[in-house]
Coordinates of C-alpha atoms and ligand atoms in Angstrom, one line a residue:
M249 CA -17.6 -27.8 -44.6
I250 CA -17.5 -31.3 -43.3
A251 CA -13.8 -30.9 -42.4
S252 CA -14.5 -27.6 -40.6
M253 CA -17.0 -29.3 -38.4
Y254 CA -14.0 -31.1 -36.9
V255 CA -14.0 -28.2 -34.5
Y256 CA -16.3 -30.5 -32.5
H257 CA -13.3 -32.7 -31.5
G258 CA -11.1 -29.8 -30.3
P259 CA -7.4 -30.4 -29.6
E260 CA -8.1 -33.2 -27.1
G261 CA -10.4 -35.0 -29.4
L262 CA -8.0 -34.8 -32.4
T263 CA -5.1 -36.0 -30.2
Q264 CA -7.3 -38.8 -29.0
I265 CA -8.1 -39.9 -32.6
A266 CA -4.4 -39.7 -33.5
R267 CA -3.4 -41.8 -30.5
S268 CA -6.0 -44.5 -31.3
V269 CA -4.9 -44.7 -34.9
H270 CA -1.3 -44.9 -33.9
R271 CA -2.0 -47.5 -31.2
R272 CA -3.7 -49.7 -33.8
A273 CA -0.7 -49.4 -36.1
C274 CA 1.6 -50.3 -33.3
V275 CA -0.4 -53.4 -32.4
L276 CA -0.5 -54.4 -36.0
A277 CA 3.3 -54.0 -36.3
A278 CA 3.8 -56.0 -33.1
G279 CA 1.7 -58.9 -34.5
L280 CA 3.5 -58.8 -37.8
R281 CA 6.9 -58.9 -36.1
K282 CA 5.7 -62.0 -34.3
L283 CA 4.8 -63.5 -37.6
G284 CA 8.3 -62.7 -39.0
F285 CA 7.3 -59.6 -41.0
A286 CA 9.0 -56.7 -39.3
P287 CA 8.0 -53.3 -40.7
Q288 CA 10.7 -51.6 -42.8
S289 CA 10.8 -48.6 -40.4
E290 CA 10.9 -48.6 -36.6
A291 CA 9.3 -45.2 -36.6
F292 CA 5.8 -44.8 -38.1
F293 CA 2.5 -43.2 -37.5
D294 CA -0.4 -44.9 -39.3
T295 CA 1.3 -46.6 -42.3
L296 CA 3.6 -49.7 -42.4
T297 CA 5.6 -51.0 -45.2
V298 CA 6.5 -54.7 -44.8
E299 CA 9.1 -56.7 -46.7
T300 CA 7.5 -59.9 -47.9
G301 CA 9.9 -61.2 -50.5
P302 CA 8.1 -63.2 -53.2
K303 CA 5.0 -63.8 -51.0
A304 CA 3.6 -60.3 -51.5
G305 CA 1.0 -61.3 -54.1
E306 CA -0.2 -64.3 -52.2
I307 CA -0.6 -62.3 -49.0
A308 CA -2.4 -59.5 -50.8
A309 CA -4.8 -62.1 -52.4
R310 CA -5.6 -63.6 -48.9
A311 CA -6.2 -60.0 -47.6
L312 CA -8.5 -59.4 -50.5
A313 CA -10.5 -62.5 -49.6
E314 CA -11.0 -60.7 -46.2
R315 CA -12.2 -57.6 -48.1
I316 CA -9.0 -55.7 -47.4
N317 CA -6.9 -54.0 -50.0
L318 CA -3.1 -53.9 -49.3
R319 CA -0.8 -51.8 -51.4
L320 CA 1.2 -54.2 -53.5
G321 CA 4.8 -53.4 -54.2
E322 CA 7.5 -55.6 -55.9
R323 CA 8.5 -57.4 -52.7
T324 CA 6.6 -55.3 -50.2
L325 CA 3.1 -54.6 -48.9
G326 CA 1.9 -51.2 -47.6
I327 CA -0.8 -51.0 -45.0
S328 CA -2.5 -47.8 -43.8
L329 CA -4.9 -47.6 -40.9
D330 CA -7.3 -44.9 -39.7
E331 CA -9.6 -44.2 -36.9
T332 CA -12.3 -46.5 -38.4
T333 CA -10.0 -49.5 -38.5
T334 CA -11.2 -52.1 -36.0
A335 CA -9.4 -54.7 -33.9
K336 CA -11.1 -57.4 -36.0
E337 CA -9.7 -55.9 -39.2
V338 CA -6.2 -55.9 -37.7
E339 CA -6.7 -59.6 -36.9
A340 CA -7.8 -60.2 -40.5
V341 CA -4.6 -58.6 -41.7
W342 CA -2.6 -61.0 -39.5
R343 CA -4.5 -63.9 -40.9
A344 CA -3.5 -62.8 -44.4
F345 CA 0.1 -62.9 -43.3
G346 CA -0.5 -66.4 -42.1
G347 CA -1.0 -66.0 -38.3
K348 CA -3.9 -66.5 -36.0
L349 CA -3.3 -63.9 -33.3
A350 CA -5.7 -62.2 -30.7
Y351 CA -5.7 -58.4 -30.7
T352 CA -5.9 -58.1 -27.0
E353 CA -2.9 -60.3 -26.3
I354 CA -0.7 -58.6 -28.8
E355 CA -1.8 -55.1 -27.6
A356 CA -0.4 -55.8 -24.1
G357 CA 3.1 -55.9 -25.5
A358 CA 2.9 -53.3 -28.2
R359 CA 5.1 -50.2 -27.9
D360 CA 4.8 -46.6 -29.2
A361 CA 6.6 -45.9 -32.5
V362 CA 6.7 -42.2 -32.6
P363 CA 10.2 -41.0 -31.8
P364 CA 10.2 -38.8 -28.7
E365 CA 11.9 -35.9 -30.5
L366 CA 9.0 -35.7 -32.9
K367 CA 6.3 -35.5 -30.3
R368 CA 4.6 -32.2 -29.9
A369 CA 4.7 -30.5 -26.6
S370 CA 3.1 -27.2 -27.4
G371 CA -0.6 -26.5 -27.3
F372 CA -2.6 -26.0 -30.4
L373 CA -6.1 -25.0 -31.5
A374 CA -6.5 -22.5 -28.6
H375 CA -9.2 -20.5 -30.2
P376 CA -12.5 -20.7 -28.3
V377 CA -14.3 -22.2 -31.3
F378 CA -12.4 -25.4 -30.8
H379 CA -13.6 -25.8 -27.2
A380 CA -17.2 -24.6 -27.3
H381 CA -19.1 -27.3 -29.3
R382 CA -18.6 -30.6 -27.5
S383 CA -22.1 -32.1 -27.5
E384 CA -24.2 -32.9 -30.5
T385 CA -26.8 -30.4 -29.5
E386 CA -24.1 -27.7 -29.2
L387 CA -22.7 -28.6 -32.6
L388 CA -26.1 -28.6 -34.2
R389 CA -26.7 -25.1 -32.9
Y390 CA -23.3 -23.9 -34.0
M391 CA -24.1 -25.1 -37.6
R392 CA -27.5 -23.4 -37.4
K393 CA -25.9 -20.2 -36.2
L394 CA -23.5 -20.1 -39.1
S395 CA -26.1 -20.9 -41.7
D396 CA -28.3 -18.1 -40.2
R397 CA -25.6 -15.6 -40.9
D398 CA -25.5 -16.7 -44.6
L399 CA -27.5 -15.2 -47.3
A400 CA -27.8 -18.5 -49.2
L401 CA -29.9 -20.0 -51.9
D402 CA -32.3 -21.4 -49.3
R403 CA -33.4 -17.8 -48.5
A404 CA -33.3 -16.0 -51.8
M405 CA -32.2 -15.9 -55.3
I406 CA -28.4 -15.6 -55.9
P407 CA -28.4 -14.0 -59.3
L408 CA -24.6 -14.4 -59.9
G409 CA -24.0 -14.0 -63.6
S410 CA -21.4 -16.4 -65.1
C411 CA -21.4 -18.6 -62.0
T412 CA -24.9 -20.1 -62.3
M413 CA -26.5 -20.7 -58.9
K414 CA -29.4 -23.0 -59.6
L415 CA -31.3 -25.3 -57.4
N416 CA -29.3 -28.1 -56.0
A417 CA -32.2 -30.5 -55.5
T418 CA -32.2 -32.7 -52.5
T419 CA -32.9 -35.7 -54.7
D420 CA -29.7 -34.9 -56.7
M421 CA -27.7 -34.6 -53.5
I422 CA -28.8 -37.7 -51.5
P423 CA -27.0 -40.5 -53.4
L424 CA -23.6 -39.0 -52.6
T425 CA -24.2 -39.8 -49.0
W426 CA -24.8 -43.5 -49.7
P427 CA -21.9 -45.6 -48.4
E428 CA -21.7 -47.4 -51.8
F429 CA -20.5 -44.0 -53.2
A430 CA -19.2 -42.1 -50.2
H431 CA -16.9 -44.8 -48.8
L432 CA -15.1 -45.8 -51.9
H433 CA -11.4 -44.8 -52.2
P434 CA -10.5 -43.0 -55.4
F435 CA -7.8 -45.6 -56.0
A436 CA -9.9 -48.6 -55.3
P437 CA -9.2 -51.3 -57.8
R438 CA -11.3 -51.0 -60.9
E439 CA -13.1 -54.3 -60.4
Q440 CA -14.2 -53.2 -57.0
A441 CA -15.8 -50.0 -58.4
K442 CA -17.9 -51.4 -61.3
G443 CA -20.9 -49.3 -60.3
Y444 CA -18.8 -46.1 -60.4
H445 CA -17.3 -47.0 -63.8
A446 CA -20.8 -47.7 -65.2
L447 CA -21.8 -44.3 -63.9
F448 CA -18.7 -42.6 -65.5
A449 CA -19.3 -44.3 -68.8
R450 CA -23.0 -43.3 -68.9
L451 CA -22.3 -39.7 -67.8
E452 CA -19.6 -39.4 -70.5
R453 CA -22.0 -40.6 -73.1
W454 CA -24.7 -38.2 -72.0
L455 CA -22.2 -35.3 -71.9
C456 CA -21.1 -36.2 -75.5
D457 CA -24.7 -36.2 -76.5
I458 CA -25.3 -32.8 -74.9
T459 CA -22.2 -31.2 -76.4
G460 CA -21.7 -32.9 -79.7
Y461 CA -18.2 -34.0 -78.8
D462 CA -16.7 -37.5 -79.4
A463 CA -15.2 -38.1 -76.0
V464 CA -15.2 -36.7 -72.5
S465 CA -12.6 -36.8 -69.7
L466 CA -14.0 -36.7 -66.2
Q467 CA -10.6 -35.9 -64.6
P468 CA -10.5 -32.0 -64.2
N469 CA -11.8 -30.8 -60.9
S470 CA -12.9 -27.3 -62.0
G471 CA -13.5 -25.2 -65.0
A472 CA -10.0 -23.7 -64.8
Q473 CA -8.4 -27.2 -64.5
G474 CA -10.5 -28.2 -67.6
E475 CA -9.2 -25.2 -69.5
Y476 CA -5.7 -26.3 -68.5
A477 CA -6.3 -29.9 -69.6
G478 CA -8.0 -28.7 -72.9
L479 CA -5.1 -26.4 -73.8
L480 CA -2.6 -29.2 -73.0
A481 CA -4.5 -31.4 -75.4
I482 CA -4.3 -28.7 -78.1
R483 CA -0.5 -28.4 -77.5
G484 CA -0.1 -32.2 -77.6
Y485 CA -2.0 -32.2 -80.9
H486 CA 0.2 -29.5 -82.5
A487 CA 3.3 -31.2 -81.2
A488 CA 2.3 -34.5 -82.6
R489 CA 1.9 -32.9 -86.0
G490 CA 5.4 -31.5 -85.9
E491 CA 4.2 -28.0 -85.0
P492 CA 5.3 -27.5 -81.4
H493 CA 5.9 -23.8 -82.1
R494 CA 2.1 -23.1 -82.3
K495 CA 1.8 -21.3 -78.9
V496 CA -0.3 -18.2 -79.6
C497 CA -3.7 -18.2 -77.9
L498 CA -6.2 -15.6 -79.0
I499 CA -8.5 -14.5 -76.1
P500 CA -11.3 -11.9 -76.5
S501 CA -11.1 -9.0 -74.0
S502 CA -14.4 -10.1 -72.5
A503 CA -13.0 -13.4 -71.3
H504 CA -13.2 -14.8 -67.8
G505 CA -9.9 -14.3 -65.9
T506 CA -9.2 -18.0 -65.8
N507 CA -8.8 -18.1 -69.6
P508 CA -5.6 -16.1 -69.9
A509 CA -4.3 -17.6 -66.6
S510 CA -4.8 -21.2 -68.0
A511 CA -3.2 -20.2 -71.3
H512 CA -0.1 -19.0 -69.4
M513 CA 0.0 -22.1 -67.3
A514 CA -0.1 -24.3 -70.5
G515 CA 2.9 -22.4 -71.8
M516 CA 1.0 -20.3 -74.4
E517 CA 1.3 -16.7 -75.3
V518 CA -1.9 -14.7 -75.0
V519 CA -3.0 -12.2 -77.7
V520 CA -6.1 -10.2 -76.8
V521 CA -8.8 -9.8 -79.4
A522 CA -11.0 -6.7 -79.2
C523 CA -14.8 -6.6 -78.7
D524 CA -17.1 -4.3 -80.6
S525 CA -19.6 -1.8 -79.2
R526 CA -22.2 -4.6 -79.0
G527 CA -19.9 -6.7 -76.8
D528 CA -19.3 -9.2 -79.6
V529 CA -15.9 -10.4 -80.7
D530 CA -14.6 -7.9 -83.3
V531 CA -14.3 -10.3 -86.2
N532 CA -12.1 -7.9 -88.2
D533 CA -9.7 -7.6 -85.4
L534 CA -9.8 -11.4 -85.0
R535 CA -9.0 -11.9 -88.7
A536 CA -6.1 -9.5 -88.4
K537 CA -4.6 -11.1 -85.3
A538 CA -5.1 -14.6 -86.7
E539 CA -3.4 -13.6 -90.0
E540 CA -0.6 -11.9 -88.1
H541 CA 0.1 -15.0 -86.0
S542 CA -0.9 -17.5 -88.6
N543 CA 2.3 -19.6 -88.3
D544 CA 2.3 -19.8 -84.5
L545 CA -1.5 -19.8 -83.9
A546 CA -2.4 -22.6 -81.4
A547 CA -5.9 -21.7 -80.4
I548 CA -8.7 -19.3 -79.6
M549 CA -10.5 -19.4 -76.2
I550 CA -14.0 -18.2 -76.7
T551 CA -17.0 -18.2 -74.4
Y552 CA -20.5 -18.9 -75.9
P553 CA -22.8 -17.3 -75.2
S554 CA -20.3 -14.7 -74.3
T555 CA -19.6 -13.5 -70.8
H556 CA -21.5 -10.4 -71.9
G557 CA -24.6 -12.6 -71.9
V558 CA -25.2 -12.5 -75.7
F559 CA -25.2 -15.4 -78.3
E560 CA -22.3 -14.4 -80.5
E561 CA -23.9 -14.6 -84.0
H562 CA -20.5 -14.9 -85.6
I563 CA -19.5 -18.0 -83.7
R564 CA -19.2 -20.3 -86.8
E565 CA -17.3 -17.7 -88.7
I566 CA -14.9 -17.2 -85.7
C567 CA -14.3 -21.0 -85.6
D568 CA -13.6 -21.0 -89.3
V569 CA -11.1 -18.2 -89.2
V570 CA -9.1 -19.9 -86.5
H571 CA -9.2 -23.3 -88.2
G572 CA -8.2 -21.6 -91.5
H573 CA -5.0 -20.5 -89.8
G574 CA -4.3 -23.9 -88.3
G575 CA -5.5 -23.1 -84.8
Q576 CA -7.9 -25.0 -82.5
V577 CA -11.1 -23.7 -80.9
Y578 CA -11.3 -23.9 -77.1
L579 CA -14.9 -23.1 -76.3
D580 CA -15.3 -22.1 -72.6
G581 CA -18.5 -24.1 -71.7
A582 CA -19.3 -22.2 -68.4
N583 CA -22.4 -20.8 -70.1
L584 CA -23.7 -24.2 -71.2
N585 CA -26.9 -23.4 -69.2
A586 CA -27.9 -21.4 -72.2
Q587 CA -27.3 -24.2 -74.7
V588 CA -28.2 -27.6 -73.3
G589 CA -30.7 -29.1 -75.7
L590 CA -30.6 -26.1 -78.1
S591 CA -27.1 -26.0 -79.5
R592 CA -23.9 -28.1 -79.3
P593 CA -20.3 -26.7 -79.4
G594 CA -19.2 -29.8 -81.3
D595 CA -21.7 -28.9 -84.1
Y596 CA -20.8 -25.3 -84.7
G597 CA -17.0 -25.7 -84.9
A598 CA -15.4 -26.0 -81.4
D599 CA -12.8 -28.6 -80.8
V600 CA -12.7 -28.8 -77.0
S601 CA -14.7 -27.4 -74.1
H602 CA -14.9 -27.7 -70.3
L603 CA -18.3 -28.1 -68.7
N604 CA -18.7 -26.7 -65.2
L605 CA -20.8 -29.5 -63.7
H606 CA -21.0 -27.3 -60.6
K607 CA -22.8 -24.6 -62.6
T608 CA -24.9 -26.2 -65.3
F609 CA -25.3 -29.6 -63.8
C610 CA -26.3 -28.8 -60.3
I611 CA -23.3 -29.5 -58.1
P612 CA -23.5 -26.9 -55.3
H613 CA -20.6 -24.6 -55.3
G614 CA -21.2 -21.9 -52.7
G615 CA -18.0 -21.1 -50.9
G616 CA -15.8 -22.1 -53.8
G617 CA -16.1 -25.8 -54.4
P618 CA -15.7 -28.7 -54.8
G619 CA -16.5 -28.8 -58.5
M620 CA -16.0 -30.9 -61.6
G621 CA -14.8 -29.5 -64.9
P622 CA -14.8 -32.4 -67.4
I623 CA -13.7 -31.6 -70.9
G624 CA -15.3 -32.8 -74.1
V625 CA -13.2 -33.1 -77.3
R626 CA -13.6 -33.9 -81.0
A627 CA -12.1 -37.2 -82.2
H628 CA -8.7 -35.8 -83.3
L629 CA -7.9 -34.6 -79.7
V630 CA -8.9 -37.9 -78.0
P631 CA -5.3 -39.2 -77.8
F632 CA -4.3 -36.0 -75.9
L633 CA -6.8 -36.3 -73.1
P634 CA -5.3 -36.4 -69.6
G635 CA -4.0 -39.8 -68.8
H636 CA -3.4 -41.3 -65.4
P637 CA -0.8 -43.9 -64.3
D638 CA -3.6 -45.7 -62.4
T639 CA -5.8 -46.2 -65.5
S640 CA -4.2 -45.4 -68.7
G641 CA -0.9 -47.1 -69.4
A642 CA 1.3 -45.1 -71.7
K643 CA -0.5 -43.7 -74.7
P644 CA 1.7 -42.3 -77.5
Y645 CA 1.0 -38.6 -76.9
A646 CA -1.2 -38.7 -73.8
V647 CA -0.6 -35.7 -71.6
G648 CA 0.0 -36.5 -67.9
P649 CA -2.7 -36.3 -65.2
V650 CA -4.1 -32.9 -64.4
S651 CA -5.5 -34.0 -61.0
A652 CA -4.5 -36.4 -58.3
A653 CA -7.3 -38.9 -58.9
P654 CA -8.1 -40.5 -62.3
F655 CA -11.7 -39.3 -62.1
G656 CA -11.4 -36.0 -60.2
S657 CA -13.9 -35.8 -57.4
P658 CA -16.0 -38.8 -58.4
S659 CA -18.5 -38.8 -55.6
I660 CA -20.0 -35.5 -56.7
L661 CA -20.5 -36.8 -60.2
T662 CA -23.5 -38.6 -58.8
I663 CA -25.2 -35.2 -58.5
S664 CA -24.9 -34.4 -62.2
Y665 CA -25.8 -38.0 -63.1
I666 CA -29.1 -37.9 -61.1
Y667 CA -29.9 -34.5 -62.4
I668 CA -29.5 -35.5 -66.1
L669 CA -31.3 -38.8 -65.4
M670 CA -34.3 -37.1 -63.8
M671 CA -34.5 -34.2 -66.3
S672 CA -34.1 -36.3 -69.5
G673 CA -33.5 -34.5 -72.8
E674 CA -36.9 -32.9 -72.8
G675 CA -36.6 -31.5 -69.3
L676 CA -33.0 -30.2 -69.9
T677 CA -34.1 -28.4 -73.0
R678 CA -37.1 -26.9 -71.3
A679 CA -34.8 -25.7 -68.4
T680 CA -32.5 -23.9 -70.9
E681 CA -35.5 -22.2 -72.5
I682 CA -36.8 -21.1 -69.2
A683 CA -33.4 -19.8 -68.1
I684 CA -33.2 -17.7 -71.3
L685 CA -36.8 -16.5 -70.9
N686 CA -36.1 -15.5 -67.2
A687 CA -33.1 -13.5 -68.2
N688 CA -34.9 -11.7 -71.0
Y689 CA -37.8 -11.0 -68.6
I690 CA -35.4 -9.4 -66.2
A691 CA -33.6 -7.5 -68.9
N692 CA -36.9 -6.0 -70.1
R693 CA -38.2 -5.2 -66.6
L694 CA -35.0 -3.5 -65.5
D695 CA -34.0 -1.8 -68.7
P696 CA -36.1 1.4 -68.2
H697 CA -34.4 1.8 -64.7
F698 CA -30.9 0.4 -65.3
P699 CA -30.1 0.1 -69.0
V700 CA -29.1 -3.3 -70.3
L701 CA -25.6 -3.0 -71.7
Y702 CA -25.5 -5.6 -74.5
R703 CA -28.1 -7.3 -76.6
N704 CA -28.2 -9.0 -79.9
A705 CA -29.6 -7.4 -83.1
K706 CA -33.1 -8.4 -82.1
G707 CA -32.8 -6.9 -78.7
R708 CA -32.4 -10.2 -76.8
V709 CA -30.0 -11.5 -74.3
A710 CA -28.9 -15.1 -73.6
H711 CA -29.3 -16.5 -70.1
E712 CA -27.9 -13.5 -68.3
C713 CA -27.7 -9.8 -68.7
I714 CA -25.5 -6.9 -67.7
V715 CA -27.2 -3.8 -66.3
D716 CA -25.3 -0.5 -66.3
P717 CA -25.6 1.9 -63.4
R718 CA -22.4 3.8 -64.3
P719 CA -24.2 7.0 -65.4
L720 CA -25.9 7.2 -62.0
K721 CA -22.5 7.7 -60.4
T722 CA -22.3 11.1 -62.2
S723 CA -25.9 12.1 -61.5
S724 CA -26.0 10.9 -57.8
G725 CA -22.6 9.7 -56.6
V726 CA -24.1 6.2 -56.1
T727 CA -21.7 3.4 -56.9
V728 CA -22.2 -0.2 -58.0
D729 CA -21.1 -1.2 -54.4
D730 CA -23.8 0.9 -52.9
I731 CA -26.4 -0.9 -55.0
A732 CA -25.0 -4.3 -54.2
K733 CA -24.9 -3.6 -50.5
R734 CA -28.4 -2.1 -50.5
L735 CA -29.8 -5.3 -52.1
I736 CA -28.8 -7.1 -48.9
D737 CA -31.2 -4.8 -47.0
Y738 CA -33.9 -6.0 -49.4
G739 CA -33.0 -9.6 -48.7
F740 CA -31.0 -10.4 -51.8
H741 CA -27.5 -11.6 -52.5
A742 CA -25.9 -9.1 -54.9
P743 CA -25.4 -10.1 -58.6
T744 CA -21.9 -10.5 -60.0
M745 CA -20.3 -7.1 -59.6
S746 CA -17.8 -5.4 -62.0
F747 CA -17.3 -8.6 -64.1
P748 CA -16.8 -8.6 -67.0
V749 CA -17.4 -4.8 -67.2
P750 CA -16.2 -2.7 -64.3
G751 CA -19.0 -0.7 -62.5
T752 CA -21.8 -2.9 -63.8
L753 CA -24.0 -5.8 -62.5
M754 CA -24.3 -9.1 -64.2
I755 CA -27.5 -10.9 -63.5
E756 CA -28.3 -14.6 -64.1
P757 CA -31.6 -15.9 -62.7
T758 CA -31.4 -19.5 -64.1
E759 CA -34.5 -21.6 -64.7
S760 CA -34.8 -22.4 -61.0
E761 CA -36.4 -19.1 -60.0
S762 CA -40.1 -18.6 -60.0
K763 CA -41.7 -15.5 -61.6
A764 CA -42.7 -14.4 -58.1
E765 CA -39.0 -14.4 -56.9
I766 CA -37.8 -12.8 -60.0
D767 CA -40.4 -10.1 -59.6
R768 CA -39.4 -9.6 -56.0
F769 CA -35.8 -9.1 -57.2
C770 CA -36.8 -6.7 -59.9
D771 CA -39.1 -4.8 -57.5
A772 CA -36.1 -4.4 -55.2
M773 CA -33.9 -3.1 -58.0
I774 CA -36.5 -0.7 -59.1
A775 CA -37.1 0.5 -55.5
I776 CA -33.3 1.1 -55.3
R777 CA -33.5 3.1 -58.5
Q778 CA -36.2 5.3 -56.8
E779 CA -33.9 5.8 -53.8
I780 CA -31.2 6.9 -56.2
A781 CA -33.7 9.3 -57.8
E782 CA -34.3 10.8 -54.4
I783 CA -30.5 11.6 -54.2
E784 CA -30.6 13.0 -57.7
A785 CA -33.6 15.2 -56.6
G786 CA -31.6 16.5 -53.7
R787 CA -33.5 14.9 -50.8
W788 CA -30.1 14.1 -49.3
K789 CA -26.5 13.6 -50.3
V790 CA -25.3 10.2 -51.2
E791 CA -23.1 10.1 -48.0
A792 CA -26.2 10.6 -45.9
S793 CA -28.4 8.2 -47.8
P794 CA -29.5 4.7 -46.9
L795 CA -27.6 3.4 -50.0
R796 CA -24.2 4.5 -48.6
H797 CA -24.9 3.0 -45.1
A798 CA -26.1 -0.3 -46.4
P799 CA -26.3 -3.0 -45.4
H800 CA -28.1 -2.2 -42.1
T801 CA -27.6 -4.4 -39.1
V802 CA -29.3 -5.1 -35.8
H803 CA -26.8 -2.7 -34.3
D804 CA -28.1 0.1 -36.4
I805 CA -31.7 -0.5 -35.3
A806 CA -31.0 -1.2 -31.7
D807 CA -28.3 1.3 -30.8
D808 CA -29.3 4.5 -29.0
G809 CA -28.8 7.8 -30.6
W810 CA -29.9 7.3 -34.2
Q811 CA -28.3 10.2 -36.0
R812 CA -29.0 9.4 -39.7
A813 CA -30.9 11.6 -42.1
Y814 CA -33.4 8.8 -42.8
S815 CA -35.6 6.8 -40.4
R816 CA -34.7 3.4 -38.9
A817 CA -37.5 1.8 -40.9
E818 CA -36.3 3.4 -44.2
G819 CA -32.8 2.0 -43.5
C820 CA -33.7 -1.5 -42.2
F821 CA -37.0 -2.3 -43.9
P822 CA -37.0 -0.6 -47.3
A823 CA -40.1 -0.9 -49.5
G824 CA -41.8 -4.2 -49.2
T825 CA -39.3 -5.9 -47.0
S826 CA -40.9 -8.4 -44.6
R827 CA -40.4 -7.6 -40.9
S828 CA -41.0 -11.2 -39.9
D829 CA -38.7 -12.8 -42.4
K830 CA -36.0 -10.2 -42.4
Y831 CA -32.5 -11.3 -43.2
W832 CA -30.1 -9.4 -41.0
S833 CA -26.6 -8.9 -42.3
P834 CA -24.2 -9.9 -39.5
V835 CA -21.8 -7.0 -40.4
G836 CA -22.2 -3.5 -41.8
R837 CA -20.3 -2.0 -44.7
V838 CA -16.7 -3.1 -44.8
D839 CA -13.9 -1.3 -46.6
N840 CA -13.4 -3.8 -49.5
V841 CA -10.2 -2.2 -50.7
Y842 CA -8.6 -2.0 -47.2
G843 CA -9.6 -5.6 -46.6
D844 CA -8.0 -6.7 -49.9
R845 CA -4.7 -5.0 -49.0
H846 CA -4.4 -5.7 -45.3
L847 CA -4.7 -8.9 -43.2
V848 CA -7.6 -8.2 -40.9
C849 CA -7.9 -10.8 -38.1
S850 CA -11.0 -11.1 -35.9
C851 CA -9.5 -13.8 -33.8
P852 CA -8.5 -13.3 -30.1
P853 CA -5.1 -11.4 -29.9
V854 CA -2.0 -13.4 -30.7
A855 CA -0.8 -12.9 -27.1
D856 CA -3.7 -15.1 -25.9
Y857 CA -2.5 -17.9 -28.1
A858 CA 1.1 -17.6 -26.8
Q859 CA -0.3 -17.8 -23.3
A860 CA -2.5 -20.9 -24.1
A861 CA 0.5 -22.5 -25.7
E862 CA 2.6 -22.1 -22.6
Ligands
PLP1198 C1 -16.8 -20.1 -63.8 C2 -16.1 -19.8 -65.1 C3 -14.9 -20.3 -65.4 C4 -14.0 -21.1 -64.4 O1 -14.6 -22.2 -63.8 P1 -14.2 -22.7 -62.3 O2 -14.9 -23.9 -62.2 O3 -14.6 -21.6 -61.4 O4 -12.7 -22.9 -62.3 C5 -14.3 -20.1 -66.6 N1 -15.0 -19.3 -67.5 C6 -16.2 -18.8 -67.3 C7 -16.9 -18.0 -68.3 C8 -16.8 -19.0 -66.0 O5 -18.0 -18.4 -65.7

């Protein structure tokens, strides 16, 4: 989001920034030449490499005394500049190289170092958006306009099952803006980042305490990357024991799509395990598959509570079966929001898990990131955690890095750190209990209207539940899409649709929602069920109903010639929707399938770009 706000600069602004960075680099180079350190290359943009001979270390040490890090090679030093580099800092670099030069004097003689044949002549960023927001006020209004179009957590509950959307408290978020965290480079020398390392160490300890594992790696940047790292650890473990042929990975049919994808990426062979009618792993099928692949069994990937939203009562038995055949248990920790403080994967038999800090531990993830997916492991897998040339030296079996930086996206770890710190063990446990309570409340309120698909033997769900509107398609023609889109008219973001069961809705309220908001959501769902009943009763056909035309937009309400079978008020302000705080969807129904298969561009026509470029 921050990067996208560079629209403010437009092509002229970006060019200006690039020019100023390059200019600084040219002046730096001119000064260094004067001091007898010509850059290795005559052509450069913002980075210079300088031959120093045996003096590299000495110069780097003097730079460090000026609070400047240079990249130390064998007999070279690397220097990168950006638009924040000042003339004073350039002078300090010269001092480190042993010269007392004045920036303004050197600048007068500095020449451009971008070869003419590499210079861009064509125009770029011709779209109006790169030209329209050139004052702070305009930019502010642009941001506001975009956020007004969004149905985000600051307006209403986003009950996305499996992808926990809980409160991202302002207090959790603020520290990441502090320069002490925000302005540190991921490869800053360790001794300059002691605060960060203290934070990493504490967070790792807390996550071990929460999960029951012996060690945590903070390197993976997402759940999927954590899965990949965890499976590499399992492969490393088998290989070190002389069993590199163990490559079969059992995955229940209910698994999240990233599970089989990660298994393939880690070079494993996926064997699917069936689920029973209650949605649980079919333990007999598991036994049979584990037996069949006993010699080559690498692992099982299992989610607990399952993606069906139920605490799998056979979890210990499942772990035992897999261990009995020499396999390891990868427990997908995406649903840790139902476990923190109540149960620990390390205690009931799992060997490794990823934790989605952007789900359970409050890092915001609307729009797809950034996230953090650290993995926890039991002691025997510790040697196979991802290493990094920057921090780890060569460990005997250590797998290589899974992400560019040794600690993933460290600045956002501050969010989870503050969250855990403020909640404490007691608060975290209470949050889990409330999350489970909220889900069961929803399951019970909605069940008479939309049956809850899976529950445990006592009729309970975990922290989320799947409701099943599929029979309504037969009785009324209403699809799960119609319900999801109609929820927008009621002011709600739709729950997760058609995952893990096609045609159903997966609802996760989290502990962050008040009873009032949960009731507002349930009321909306029940009102929608009434609308479906009207179709069933023959008031109108599904094609003519407000459900099929949802979501309704300002165009619907304002355009002349309303031709629908229902009134404008029924369409735009269904039961109980506030007229003063109405969320207006910026677009009406789109053809999802068409959009998935065709590139649909809403930009100005390509011809306009061609013209602008000329
Ligand atoms: C979200 C999720 C994942 C993947 O995590 P990302 O951080 O999105 O890569 C894996 N498994 C389950 C069950 C999930 O809900």
